[in-house]
mmCIF file of C-alpha atoms and ligand atoms in Angstrom:
data_model
loop_
_atom_site.group_PDB
_atom_site.id
_atom_site.type_symbol
_atom_site.label_atom_id
_atom_site.label_comp_id
_atom_site.label_asym_id
_atom_site.label_seq_id
_atom_site.Cartn_x
_atom_site.Cartn_y
_atom_site.Cartn_z
ATOM 1 C CA MET I 1 14.881 -1.166 0.206
ATOM 2 C CA ARG I 2 11.289 0.091 0.222
ATOM 3 C CA ARG I 3 9.238 0.745 -2.891
ATOM 4 C CA VAL I 4 6.654 3.507 -2.941
ATOM 5 C CA ALA I 5 3.957 3.795 -5.618
ATOM 6 C CA VAL I 6 3.268 7.472 -6.305
ATOM 7 C CA ILE I 7 -0.110 8.630 -7.673
ATOM 8 C CA PRO I 8 0.035 12.451 -7.958
ATOM 9 C CA GLY I 9 -3.469 12.784 -9.503
ATOM 10 C CA ASP I 10 -5.059 16.101 -10.497
ATOM 11 C CA GLY I 11 -4.884 19.816 -9.732
ATOM 12 C CA ILE I 12 -2.445 20.604 -6.936
ATOM 13 C CA GLY I 13 -1.837 16.866 -6.346
ATOM 14 C CA PRO I 14 1.317 16.697 -8.531
ATOM 15 C CA GLU I 15 2.787 19.867 -6.969
ATOM 16 C CA VAL I 16 2.386 18.817 -3.346
ATOM 17 C CA ILE I 17 3.411 15.207 -4.044
ATOM 18 C CA ALA I 18 6.610 16.383 -5.772
ATOM 19 C CA VAL I 19 7.557 18.105 -2.508
ATOM 20 C CA ALA I 20 6.618 15.069 -0.396
ATOM 21 C CA VAL I 21 8.782 12.820 -2.592
ATOM 22 C CA ARG I 22 11.753 15.198 -2.283
ATOM 23 C CA VAL I 23 11.341 15.240 1.483
ATOM 24 C CA LEU I 24 11.224 11.439 1.571
ATOM 25 C CA GLN I 25 14.305 11.215 -0.665
ATOM 26 C CA THR I 26 16.151 13.652 1.580
ATOM 27 C CA VAL I 27 15.250 11.914 4.817
ATOM 28 C CA GLY I 28 16.136 8.562 3.210
ATOM 29 C CA GLU I 29 19.578 9.858 2.227
ATOM 30 C CA ILE I 30 20.239 11.254 5.692
ATOM 31 C CA ALA I 31 19.221 7.967 7.307
ATOM 32 C CA GLY I 32 21.039 5.753 4.799
ATOM 33 C CA ARG I 33 17.767 4.129 3.725
ATOM 34 C CA ARG I 34 16.967 3.123 0.166
ATOM 35 C CA LEU I 35 13.642 4.262 -1.199
ATOM 36 C CA GLU I 36 12.444 3.697 -4.743
ATOM 37 C CA PHE I 37 9.543 5.634 -6.257
ATOM 38 C CA VAL I 38 7.432 4.566 -9.238
ATOM 39 C CA GLU I 39 4.893 7.038 -10.580
ATOM 40 C CA PHE I 40 1.446 6.129 -11.940
ATOM 41 C CA ASP I 41 -0.450 8.624 -14.088
ATOM 42 C CA TRP I 42 -4.020 7.682 -13.081
ATOM 43 C CA SER I 43 -5.725 11.070 -13.271
ATOM 44 C CA ALA I 44 -8.220 13.190 -15.213
ATOM 45 C CA ASP I 45 -5.631 13.714 -17.991
ATOM 46 C CA ARG I 46 -5.227 9.984 -18.478
ATOM 47 C CA TYR I 47 -8.980 9.372 -18.278
ATOM 48 C CA LEU I 48 -9.704 12.037 -20.882
ATOM 49 C CA ARG I 49 -6.902 10.706 -23.100
ATOM 50 C CA ASP I 50 -7.739 6.994 -23.188
ATOM 51 C CA GLY I 51 -10.619 6.303 -20.765
ATOM 52 C CA THR I 52 -8.410 4.610 -18.131
ATOM 53 C CA THR I 53 -9.381 5.107 -14.505
ATOM 54 C CA LEU I 54 -7.979 2.357 -12.278
ATOM 55 C CA PRO I 55 -6.705 -0.624 -14.289
ATOM 56 C CA ALA I 56 -8.327 -3.873 -13.141
ATOM 57 C CA ASP I 57 -5.015 -5.391 -12.067
ATOM 58 C CA ALA I 58 -3.817 -2.275 -10.205
ATOM 59 C CA PRO I 59 -4.723 -3.327 -6.641
ATOM 60 C CA ALA I 60 -2.986 -6.701 -7.083
ATOM 61 C CA GLN I 61 0.073 -5.067 -8.674
ATOM 62 C CA LEU I 62 0.364 -2.529 -5.862
ATOM 63 C CA VAL I 63 0.152 -5.252 -3.220
ATOM 64 C CA GLN I 64 2.773 -7.422 -4.944
ATOM 65 C CA GLU I 65 5.322 -4.823 -5.946
ATOM 66 C CA PHE I 66 5.117 -1.999 -3.392
ATOM 67 C CA ASP I 67 5.396 -1.263 0.314
ATOM 68 C CA ALA I 68 3.280 1.910 0.372
ATOM 69 C CA ILE I 69 1.242 4.246 -1.829
ATOM 70 C CA LEU I 70 1.663 8.020 -1.788
ATOM 71 C CA PHE I 71 -1.388 9.728 -3.225
ATOM 72 C CA GLY I 72 -2.101 13.367 -4.149
ATOM 73 C CA ALA I 73 -5.700 14.300 -4.940
ATOM 74 C CA LEU I 74 -8.270 13.714 -7.654
ATOM 75 C CA GLY I 75 -10.929 16.001 -9.074
ATOM 76 C CA ASP I 76 -11.004 18.024 -12.268
ATOM 77 C CA PRO I 77 -13.630 20.412 -13.656
ATOM 78 C CA ARG I 78 -13.300 18.705 -17.063
ATOM 79 C CA VAL I 79 -14.820 15.557 -15.516
ATOM 80 C CA PRO I 80 -17.970 16.980 -13.923
ATOM 81 C CA ASP I 81 -19.275 13.662 -12.585
ATOM 82 C CA ASN I 82 -15.858 12.893 -11.020
ATOM 83 C CA ARG I 83 -16.102 9.378 -12.394
ATOM 84 C CA HIS I 84 -12.339 8.865 -12.626
ATOM 85 C CA ALA I 85 -11.840 10.110 -9.049
ATOM 86 C CA ALA I 86 -14.457 7.763 -7.625
ATOM 87 C CA GLU I 87 -13.111 4.786 -9.548
ATOM 88 C CA ILE I 88 -9.473 5.399 -8.678
ATOM 89 C CA LEU I 89 -9.641 6.492 -5.022
ATOM 90 C CA LEU I 90 -12.652 4.490 -3.916
ATOM 91 C CA GLY I 91 -11.399 1.623 -6.104
ATOM 92 C CA LEU I 92 -8.156 1.573 -4.120
ATOM 93 C CA ARG I 93 -9.808 2.041 -0.724
ATOM 94 C CA PHE I 94 -12.338 -0.704 -1.392
ATOM 95 C CA GLY I 95 -10.097 -2.882 -3.578
ATOM 96 C CA LEU I 96 -7.353 -2.966 -0.945
ATOM 97 C CA ASP I 97 -9.954 -3.045 1.858
ATOM 98 C CA LEU I 98 -8.325 -0.054 3.576
ATOM 99 C CA TYR I 99 -10.914 0.180 6.319
ATOM 100 C CA VAL I 100 -9.104 2.687 8.547
ATOM 101 C CA ASN I 101 -8.881 6.320 7.530
ATOM 102 C CA LEU I 102 -6.544 7.820 10.096
ATOM 103 C CA ARG I 103 -6.594 11.606 10.307
ATOM 104 C CA PRO I 104 -4.445 13.194 13.009
ATOM 105 C CA CYS I 105 -5.447 16.698 14.108
ATOM 106 C CA GLN I 106 -2.454 18.146 15.907
ATOM 107 C CA LEU I 107 -1.858 21.837 16.498
ATOM 108 C CA LEU I 108 1.768 22.548 15.552
ATOM 109 C CA ASP I 109 1.684 26.243 16.418
ATOM 110 C CA ALA I 110 -0.832 28.000 18.666
ATOM 111 C CA ARG I 111 -1.157 30.860 16.152
ATOM 112 C CA LEU I 112 -2.795 28.525 13.629
ATOM 113 C CA THR I 113 -6.001 27.723 15.480
ATOM 114 C CA PRO I 114 -9.077 29.934 15.059
ATOM 115 C CA LEU I 115 -10.032 29.061 18.652
ATOM 116 C CA ARG I 116 -9.255 31.743 21.214
ATOM 117 C CA GLY I 117 -6.751 30.966 23.972
ATOM 118 C CA ARG I 118 -5.877 27.421 22.882
ATOM 119 C CA SER I 119 -2.348 26.030 22.936
ATOM 120 C CA GLU I 120 -0.619 23.056 21.304
ATOM 121 C CA GLN I 121 -1.547 20.865 24.310
ATOM 122 C CA ASP I 122 -5.267 21.556 23.822
ATOM 123 C CA LEU I 123 -5.478 20.223 20.290
ATOM 124 C CA ASN I 124 -4.041 16.814 19.642
ATOM 125 C CA PHE I 125 -6.520 14.131 18.684
ATOM 126 C CA VAL I 126 -6.916 11.582 15.938
ATOM 127 C CA ILE I 127 -10.040 10.804 13.935
ATOM 128 C CA LEU I 128 -10.392 7.181 12.850
ATOM 129 C CA ARG I 129 -12.959 7.121 10.108
ATOM 130 C CA GLU I 130 -14.506 3.892 8.858
ATOM 131 C CA ASN I 131 -13.442 3.844 5.232
ATOM 132 C CA THR I 132 -15.242 1.072 3.364
ATOM 133 C CA GLU I 133 -18.934 1.311 4.261
ATOM 134 C CA GLY I 134 -21.579 3.930 5.003
ATOM 135 C CA PRO I 135 -23.286 5.775 2.175
ATOM 136 C CA TYR I 136 -20.053 5.880 0.115
ATOM 137 C CA VAL I 137 -20.345 2.398 -1.354
ATOM 138 C CA GLY I 138 -22.294 3.601 -4.391
ATOM 139 C CA LEU I 139 -25.446 1.571 -3.810
ATOM 140 C CA GLY I 140 -28.623 3.302 -4.832
ATOM 141 C CA GLY I 141 -30.155 4.890 -7.841
ATOM 142 C CA VAL I 142 -32.166 7.664 -9.339
ATOM 143 C CA PHE I 143 -35.802 7.293 -10.338
ATOM 144 C CA ARG I 144 -37.611 9.705 -12.682
ATOM 145 C CA ARG I 145 -34.353 11.554 -13.422
ATOM 146 C CA ALA I 146 -34.775 15.290 -14.101
ATOM 147 C CA MET I 147 -38.524 15.118 -13.547
ATOM 148 C CA PRO I 148 -40.173 17.269 -10.865
ATOM 149 C CA GLU I 149 -40.806 14.161 -8.764
ATOM 150 C CA GLU I 150 -37.207 12.866 -9.158
ATOM 151 C CA LEU I 151 -36.092 10.482 -6.412
ATOM 152 C CA GLY I 152 -32.481 9.793 -5.369
ATOM 153 C CA LEU I 153 -31.631 6.848 -3.162
ATOM 154 C CA GLU I 154 -28.232 6.434 -1.424
ATOM 155 C CA VAL I 155 -27.927 3.279 0.656
ATOM 156 C CA ASP I 156 -26.059 3.572 3.961
ATOM 157 C CA ILE I 157 -24.291 0.269 4.620
ATOM 158 C CA ASN I 158 -23.357 -0.630 8.201
ATOM 159 C CA THR I 159 -22.140 -4.097 9.135
ATOM 160 C CA ALA I 160 -21.212 -5.527 12.519
ATOM 161 C CA ARG I 161 -17.876 -6.649 11.050
ATOM 162 C CA GLY I 162 -17.187 -3.172 9.663
ATOM 163 C CA ALA I 163 -18.041 -1.399 12.913
ATOM 164 C CA GLU I 164 -16.136 -3.902 15.005
ATOM 165 C CA ARG I 165 -12.887 -3.749 13.079
ATOM 166 C CA ILE I 166 -12.623 0.058 13.087
ATOM 167 C CA LEU I 167 -13.634 0.263 16.749
ATOM 168 C CA ARG I 168 -11.143 -2.432 17.657
ATOM 169 C CA TYR I 169 -8.478 -0.561 15.694
ATOM 170 C CA GLY I 170 -9.380 2.550 17.718
ATOM 171 C CA PHE I 171 -9.062 0.830 21.086
ATOM 172 C CA ASP I 172 -5.799 -0.833 20.036
ATOM 173 C CA TYR I 173 -4.511 2.476 18.665
ATOM 174 C CA ALA I 174 -5.227 4.122 22.019
ATOM 175 C CA ARG I 175 -3.375 1.376 23.898
ATOM 176 C CA ARG I 176 -0.425 1.392 21.504
ATOM 177 C CA ASN I 177 0.008 5.131 21.823
ATOM 178 C CA GLY I 178 -0.480 5.374 25.589
ATOM 179 C CA LEU I 179 -3.801 7.219 25.188
ATOM 180 C CA LYS I 180 -6.632 6.892 27.681
ATOM 181 C CA ARG I 181 -9.757 8.327 26.032
ATOM 182 C CA LEU I 182 -11.818 7.103 23.084
ATOM 183 C CA CYS I 183 -15.042 8.685 21.844
ATOM 184 C CA MET I 184 -17.349 6.829 19.441
ATOM 185 C CA THR I 185 -19.758 8.993 17.515
ATOM 186 C CA ASP I 186 -22.873 8.274 15.474
ATOM 187 C CA LYS I 187 -26.409 9.518 14.938
ATOM 188 C CA SER I 188 -28.208 6.520 16.408
ATOM 189 C CA ASN I 189 -30.985 8.686 17.849
ATOM 190 C CA ALA I 190 -32.132 9.519 14.309
ATOM 191 C CA MET I 191 -30.693 6.502 12.444
ATOM 192 C CA PRO I 192 -31.564 3.630 14.795
ATOM 193 C CA HIS I 193 -30.994 0.777 12.352
ATOM 194 C CA GLY I 194 -27.506 1.365 10.978
ATOM 195 C CA HIS I 195 -26.121 3.353 13.870
ATOM 196 C CA GLY I 196 -27.964 1.304 16.484
ATOM 197 C CA LEU I 197 -25.759 -1.521 15.243
ATOM 198 C CA TRP I 198 -22.670 0.635 15.938
ATOM 199 C CA GLN I 199 -23.969 1.199 19.462
ATOM 200 C CA ARG I 200 -24.316 -2.502 20.156
ATOM 201 C CA VAL I 201 -20.819 -3.301 18.867
ATOM 202 C CA PHE I 202 -19.386 -0.390 20.869
ATOM 203 C CA GLN I 203 -21.067 -1.468 24.114
ATOM 204 C CA ARG I 204 -19.698 -4.990 23.665
ATOM 205 C CA LEU I 205 -16.143 -3.916 22.850
ATOM 206 C CA ARG I 206 -15.768 -1.311 25.593
ATOM 207 C CA THR I 207 -15.984 -4.045 28.234
ATOM 208 C CA GLU I 208 -13.011 -5.772 26.562
ATOM 209 C CA TYR I 209 -10.976 -2.565 26.788
ATOM 210 C CA ALA I 210 -11.774 -1.560 30.358
ATOM 211 C CA ASP I 211 -8.418 0.302 30.605
ATOM 212 C CA ILE I 212 -9.630 2.856 28.012
ATOM 213 C CA GLU I 213 -12.157 5.478 29.060
ATOM 214 C CA ALA I 214 -14.779 5.006 26.331
ATOM 215 C CA ARG I 215 -17.686 7.356 25.769
ATOM 216 C CA HIS I 216 -20.302 7.998 23.147
ATOM 217 C CA LEU I 217 -21.459 11.340 21.729
ATOM 218 C CA TYR I 218 -24.003 12.004 19.012
ATOM 219 C CA VAL I 219 -22.203 13.614 16.110
ATOM 220 C CA ASP I 220 -23.920 16.990 16.458
ATOM 221 C CA THR I 221 -22.884 17.193 20.117
ATOM 222 C CA LEU I 222 -19.379 16.090 19.227
ATOM 223 C CA ALA I 223 -19.065 18.835 16.594
ATOM 224 C CA ALA I 224 -20.039 21.428 19.206
ATOM 225 C CA GLU I 225 -17.734 19.951 21.851
ATOM 226 C CA LEU I 226 -14.786 19.901 19.449
ATOM 227 C CA VAL I 227 -15.088 23.665 19.158
ATOM 228 C CA ARG I 228 -15.932 24.319 22.836
ATOM 229 C CA ASP I 229 -13.301 22.118 24.478
ATOM 230 C CA PRO I 230 -11.169 20.079 22.030
ATOM 231 C CA GLY I 231 -8.686 19.093 24.748
ATOM 232 C CA GLN I 232 -11.067 16.425 26.064
ATOM 233 C CA PHE I 233 -10.568 14.259 22.948
ATOM 234 C CA GLN I 234 -7.755 11.857 22.111
ATOM 235 C CA VAL I 235 -9.195 9.159 19.802
ATOM 236 C CA ILE I 236 -12.457 9.625 17.890
ATOM 237 C CA VAL I 237 -14.007 6.729 15.947
ATOM 238 C CA ALA I 238 -16.691 7.585 13.399
ATOM 239 C CA PRO I 239 -18.713 6.029 10.574
ATOM 240 C CA ASN I 240 -17.549 6.995 7.089
ATOM 241 C CA LEU I 241 -19.647 10.085 6.260
ATOM 242 C CA LEU I 242 -19.477 11.523 9.775
ATOM 243 C CA GLY I 243 -15.721 10.989 9.962
ATOM 244 C CA ASP I 244 -15.299 12.704 6.597
ATOM 245 C CA ILE I 245 -17.078 15.825 7.815
ATOM 246 C CA LEU I 246 -15.542 15.856 11.296
ATOM 247 C CA SER I 247 -12.036 15.569 9.924
ATOM 248 C CA ASP I 248 -12.441 18.767 7.890
ATOM 249 C CA LEU I 249 -13.620 20.458 11.091
ATOM 250 C CA GLY I 250 -10.606 18.988 12.890
ATOM 251 C CA ALA I 251 -8.268 20.134 10.106
ATOM 252 C CA GLN I 252 -9.589 23.667 10.325
ATOM 253 C CA LEU I 253 -9.086 23.726 14.101
ATOM 254 C CA VAL I 254 -5.361 23.073 13.646
ATOM 255 C CA GLY I 255 -4.562 25.319 10.708
ATOM 256 C CA GLY I 256 -6.594 24.355 7.670
ATOM 257 C CA LEU I 257 -6.830 21.756 4.962
ATOM 258 C CA GLY I 258 -3.388 22.501 3.524
ATOM 259 C CA LEU I 259 -1.804 21.084 6.661
ATOM 260 C CA ALA I 260 -3.861 17.949 7.283
ATOM 261 C CA PRO I 261 -2.399 14.468 6.627
ATOM 262 C CA SER I 262 -4.109 11.090 6.439
ATOM 263 C CA ALA I 263 -3.451 7.383 6.064
ATOM 264 C CA ASN I 264 -5.761 4.706 4.628
ATOM 265 C CA LEU I 265 -4.863 1.457 6.349
ATOM 266 C CA HIS I 266 -5.562 -2.199 6.835
ATOM 267 C CA PRO I 267 -3.150 -3.496 9.481
ATOM 268 C CA GLY I 268 -0.575 -5.836 7.996
ATOM 269 C CA ARG I 269 -1.245 -4.691 4.444
ATOM 270 C CA ILE I 270 -0.047 -1.912 2.128
ATOM 271 C CA GLY I 271 -1.239 1.568 3.191
ATOM 272 C CA LEU I 272 -2.217 4.610 1.121
ATOM 273 C CA TYR I 273 -1.059 8.000 2.415
ATOM 274 C CA GLU I 274 -2.630 11.243 1.189
ATOM 275 C CA PRO I 275 -3.277 14.811 2.259
ATOM 276 C CA VAL I 276 -6.876 15.362 3.401
ATOM 277 C CA HIS I 277 -7.414 18.178 0.905
ATOM 278 C CA GLY I 278 -8.712 17.817 -2.619
ATOM 279 C CA SER I 279 -7.269 18.967 -5.943
ATOM 280 C CA ALA I 280 -8.063 22.680 -5.331
ATOM 281 C CA PRO I 281 -8.312 23.472 -9.086
ATOM 282 C CA SER I 282 -8.162 27.232 -8.547
ATOM 283 C CA LEU I 283 -4.663 26.912 -7.042
ATOM 284 C CA ALA I 284 -3.309 24.359 -9.517
ATOM 285 C CA GLY I 285 -0.141 25.192 -11.431
ATOM 286 C CA ARG I 286 0.424 28.456 -9.529
ATOM 287 C CA ASN I 287 3.012 27.331 -6.959
ATOM 288 C CA LEU I 288 0.557 28.379 -4.225
ATOM 289 C CA ALA I 289 -0.538 25.059 -2.716
ATOM 290 C CA ASN I 290 0.594 24.216 0.769
ATOM 291 C CA PRO I 291 2.619 20.980 0.532
ATOM 292 C CA MET I 292 2.612 20.326 4.290
ATOM 293 C CA GLY I 293 -0.434 18.032 4.324
ATOM 294 C CA ALA I 294 1.318 15.825 1.766
ATOM 295 C CA VAL I 295 4.639 16.047 3.631
ATOM 296 C CA LEU I 296 3.016 15.126 6.954
ATOM 297 C CA SER I 297 1.312 12.210 5.169
ATOM 298 C CA SER I 298 4.780 11.027 4.142
ATOM 299 C CA ALA I 299 5.734 11.136 7.841
ATOM 300 C CA LEU I 300 2.841 8.745 8.556
ATOM 301 C CA LEU I 301 4.143 6.562 5.714
ATOM 302 C CA VAL I 302 7.692 6.204 7.068
ATOM 303 C CA GLU I 303 6.354 5.747 10.591
ATOM 304 C CA ASP I 304 4.482 2.686 9.342
ATOM 305 C CA PHE I 305 7.791 1.370 7.951
ATOM 306 C CA GLY I 306 8.947 1.543 11.565
ATOM 307 C CA TRP I 307 11.184 4.535 10.778
ATOM 308 C CA ARG I 308 10.252 6.588 13.816
ATOM 309 C CA ARG I 309 13.221 8.943 13.861
ATOM 310 C CA GLU I 310 12.652 9.799 10.210
ATOM 311 C CA ALA I 311 8.985 10.541 10.921
ATOM 312 C CA ARG I 312 9.946 12.763 13.864
ATOM 313 C CA ALA I 313 12.519 14.559 11.715
ATOM 314 C CA ILE I 314 9.898 15.362 9.063
ATOM 315 C CA ARG I 315 7.372 16.628 11.625
ATOM 316 C CA ALA I 316 10.016 18.723 13.355
ATOM 317 C CA VAL I 317 11.025 20.582 10.176
ATOM 318 C CA VAL I 318 7.383 21.213 9.247
ATOM 319 C CA GLN I 319 6.836 22.680 12.702
ATOM 320 C CA ALA I 320 10.000 24.759 12.379
ATOM 321 C CA ALA I 321 8.857 26.081 8.991
ATOM 322 C CA ILE I 322 5.555 27.173 10.512
ATOM 323 C CA ARG I 323 7.233 28.789 13.521
ATOM 324 C CA THR I 324 9.611 30.772 11.323
ATOM 325 C CA GLY I 325 7.012 31.761 8.725
ATOM 326 C CA GLN I 326 8.386 29.630 5.857
ATOM 327 C CA THR I 327 4.865 28.939 4.639
ATOM 328 C CA THR I 328 2.473 29.331 1.731
ATOM 329 C CA PRO I 329 -0.193 32.092 1.770
ATOM 330 C CA ASP I 330 -2.911 29.895 3.347
ATOM 331 C CA LEU I 331 -0.804 29.897 6.543
ATOM 332 C CA GLY I 332 0.031 33.573 6.269
ATOM 333 C CA GLY I 333 3.414 33.216 4.563
ATOM 334 C CA SER I 334 4.666 34.371 1.185
ATOM 335 C CA GLN I 335 6.582 31.288 0.031
ATOM 336 C CA GLY I 336 5.696 29.141 -2.962
ATOM 337 C CA THR I 337 5.067 25.392 -2.849
ATOM 338 C CA GLN I 338 8.545 24.646 -4.172
ATOM 339 C CA GLN I 339 10.272 27.135 -1.886
ATOM 340 C CA VAL I 340 8.650 25.522 1.142
ATOM 341 C CA GLY I 341 9.947 22.188 -0.201
ATOM 342 C CA ASP I 342 13.479 23.624 -0.595
ATOM 343 C CA TRP I 343 13.400 24.967 2.951
ATOM 344 C CA LEU I 344 12.171 21.680 4.425
ATOM 345 C CA CYS I 345 14.858 19.652 2.630
ATOM 346 C CA ASN I 346 17.671 22.058 3.528
ATOM 347 C CA GLU I 347 16.547 22.092 7.142
ATOM 348 C CA LEU I 348 16.416 18.287 7.231
ATOM 349 C CA ILE I 349 19.998 18.150 5.955
ATOM 350 C CA ARG I 350 21.120 20.827 8.410
ATOM 351 C CA ARG I 351 19.538 19.101 11.418
ATOM 352 C CA GLY I 352 20.119 15.439 10.558
ATOM 353 C CA LEU I 353 18.113 12.781 12.363
ATOM 354 C CA PRO I 354 16.946 13.365 15.951
ATOM 355 C CA GLU I 355 18.236 11.180 18.779
ATOM 356 C CA ASP I 356 16.343 7.940 19.355
HETATM 357 N N1 NAD A 401 -9.011 12.801 -1.633
HETATM 358 C C1 NAD A 401 -9.275 13.501 -2.709
HETATM 359 O O1 NAD A 401 -8.711 13.272 -3.762
HETATM 360 C C2 NAD A 401 -10.274 14.627 -2.623
HETATM 361 C C3 NAD A 401 -10.717 15.124 -1.382
HETATM 362 C C4 NAD A 401 -11.591 16.220 -1.360
HETATM 363 C C5 NAD A 401 -12.015 16.784 -2.556
HETATM 364 N N2 NAD A 401 -11.581 16.255 -3.743
HETATM 365 C C6 NAD A 401 -11.936 16.862 -5.034
HETATM 366 O O2 NAD A 401 -11.140 18.039 -5.193
HETATM 367 C C7 NAD A 401 -11.862 19.000 -6.002
HETATM 368 C C8 NAD A 401 -11.954 20.329 -5.257
HETATM 369 O O3 NAD A 401 -12.748 20.122 -4.069
HETATM 370 P P1 NAD A 401 -12.964 21.196 -2.928
HETATM 371 O O4 NAD A 401 -12.720 22.560 -3.476
HETATM 372 O O5 NAD A 401 -14.240 20.886 -2.288
HETATM 373 O O6 NAD A 401 -11.844 20.838 -1.849
HETATM 374 P P2 NAD A 401 -10.292 21.215 -1.793
HETATM 375 O O7 NAD A 401 -9.707 20.533 -0.620
HETATM 376 O O8 NAD A 401 -9.635 20.944 -3.090
HETATM 377 O O9 NAD A 401 -10.276 22.795 -1.534
HETATM 378 C C9 NAD A 401 -11.041 23.384 -0.474
HETATM 379 C C10 NAD A 401 -10.421 24.720 -0.074
HETATM 380 O O10 NAD A 401 -9.183 24.519 0.599
HETATM 381 C C11 NAD A 401 -8.123 25.163 -0.080
HETATM 382 N N3 NAD A 401 -7.000 24.211 -0.100
HETATM 383 C C12 NAD A 401 -7.087 22.884 -0.245
HETATM 384 N N4 NAD A 401 -5.859 22.332 -0.250
HETATM 385 C C13 NAD A 401 -4.991 23.345 -0.106
HETATM 386 C C14 NAD A 401 -3.566 23.407 -0.044
HETATM 387 N N5 NAD A 401 -2.794 22.310 -0.139
HETATM 388 N N6 NAD A 401 -2.998 24.623 0.110
HETATM 389 C C15 NAD A 401 -3.749 25.727 0.210
HETATM 390 N N7 NAD A 401 -5.095 25.728 0.170
HETATM 391 C C16 NAD A 401 -5.705 24.547 0.008
HETATM 392 C C17 NAD A 401 -8.659 25.430 -1.481
HETATM 393 O O11 NAD A 401 -8.092 26.551 -2.081
HETATM 394 C C18 NAD A 401 -10.128 25.625 -1.248
HETATM 395 O O12 NAD A 401 -10.367 26.948 -0.870
HETATM 396 C C19 NAD A 401 -13.243 18.364 -6.260
HETATM 397 O O13 NAD A 401 -13.208 17.768 -7.529
HETATM 398 C C20 NAD A 401 -13.375 17.314 -5.181
HETATM 399 O O14 NAD A 401 -14.215 16.247 -5.535
HETATM 400 C C21 NAD A 401 -10.715 15.223 -3.789
#
């Protein structure tokens, strides 16, 4: 039996996570696997009601009692400074030391890419974003707030340990998945201190992984190359902020934010699985949100349980839904969030599990 902690969050989070949970329940039933879900209401509603963001004992409780975390999205116009979102999501990423943010960018149907003349084979890479350092750690301050000479300082943290462990994960990921090419990106020409450190770690590690073709591109060049010729990339490793931006570019190349999954990982520990998109407040409560990013995140979740056939089954029905137009409006369809969920579950039952 596996226990999954579910944090639906704000906006469209609860709608897309409801579909992902149904898909997981369905695939579990087909496979004869027991899955138990426990929901946590950490969200803007809860914060506005009683001030709770992430309870202090939450990371320890999640580690002790659960095998995975399924997460929706956080962000609500009623909390303009997004305090609850930062404390809950960054609290979990940092508190559980989930240093890998894995964001696959795979084209499931050639019609979905805005790039001319590209097929499914041309777009299949993964972005591995460092997830615990960079300028996202909240170090800094504001001086002379709201005065004409106001100063804002955001400290960009880069450590040799942080760079090494995500780069090592990238090389090992390439080996594990039979991939040959890894690209490390930074902006060391303009940020020689922090990103110069990344360069030195990268140059040291690449000699250890001589079987992987390792190259470096400055992030601006990489952004251009991803649009010009995305087929050259298999594994991309990036510092936190750069990986955040690149993965939205990657998501758009394969069909948009509604379709993009992610996993926050620390090998050997509990992982947190979430769609890349945010809470999209303008879509919330309207049965319009695309649940596929959340559903594909649940495929990453079961894959990490070692349930490979179940993960393949989920991906196959998502691809089939796209091919047959069973999609929400962002992908050109006319189905609602729940109807897409119904279709995916029915199709899973109809097909059963794929052969091993
Ligand atoms: N991991 C997270 O929880 C996370 C990530 C990004 C943004 N946010 C938060 O979400 C809120 C909204 O941010 P934003 O508008 O910049 O980003 P967003 O991802 O919520 O939305 C960006 C655009 O993509 C569309 N979109 C996103 N998800 C979709 C889906 N599933 N189906 C169809 N269309 C979809 C939206 O309509 C919007 O046009 C903010 O409060 C932000 O801080 C949270």
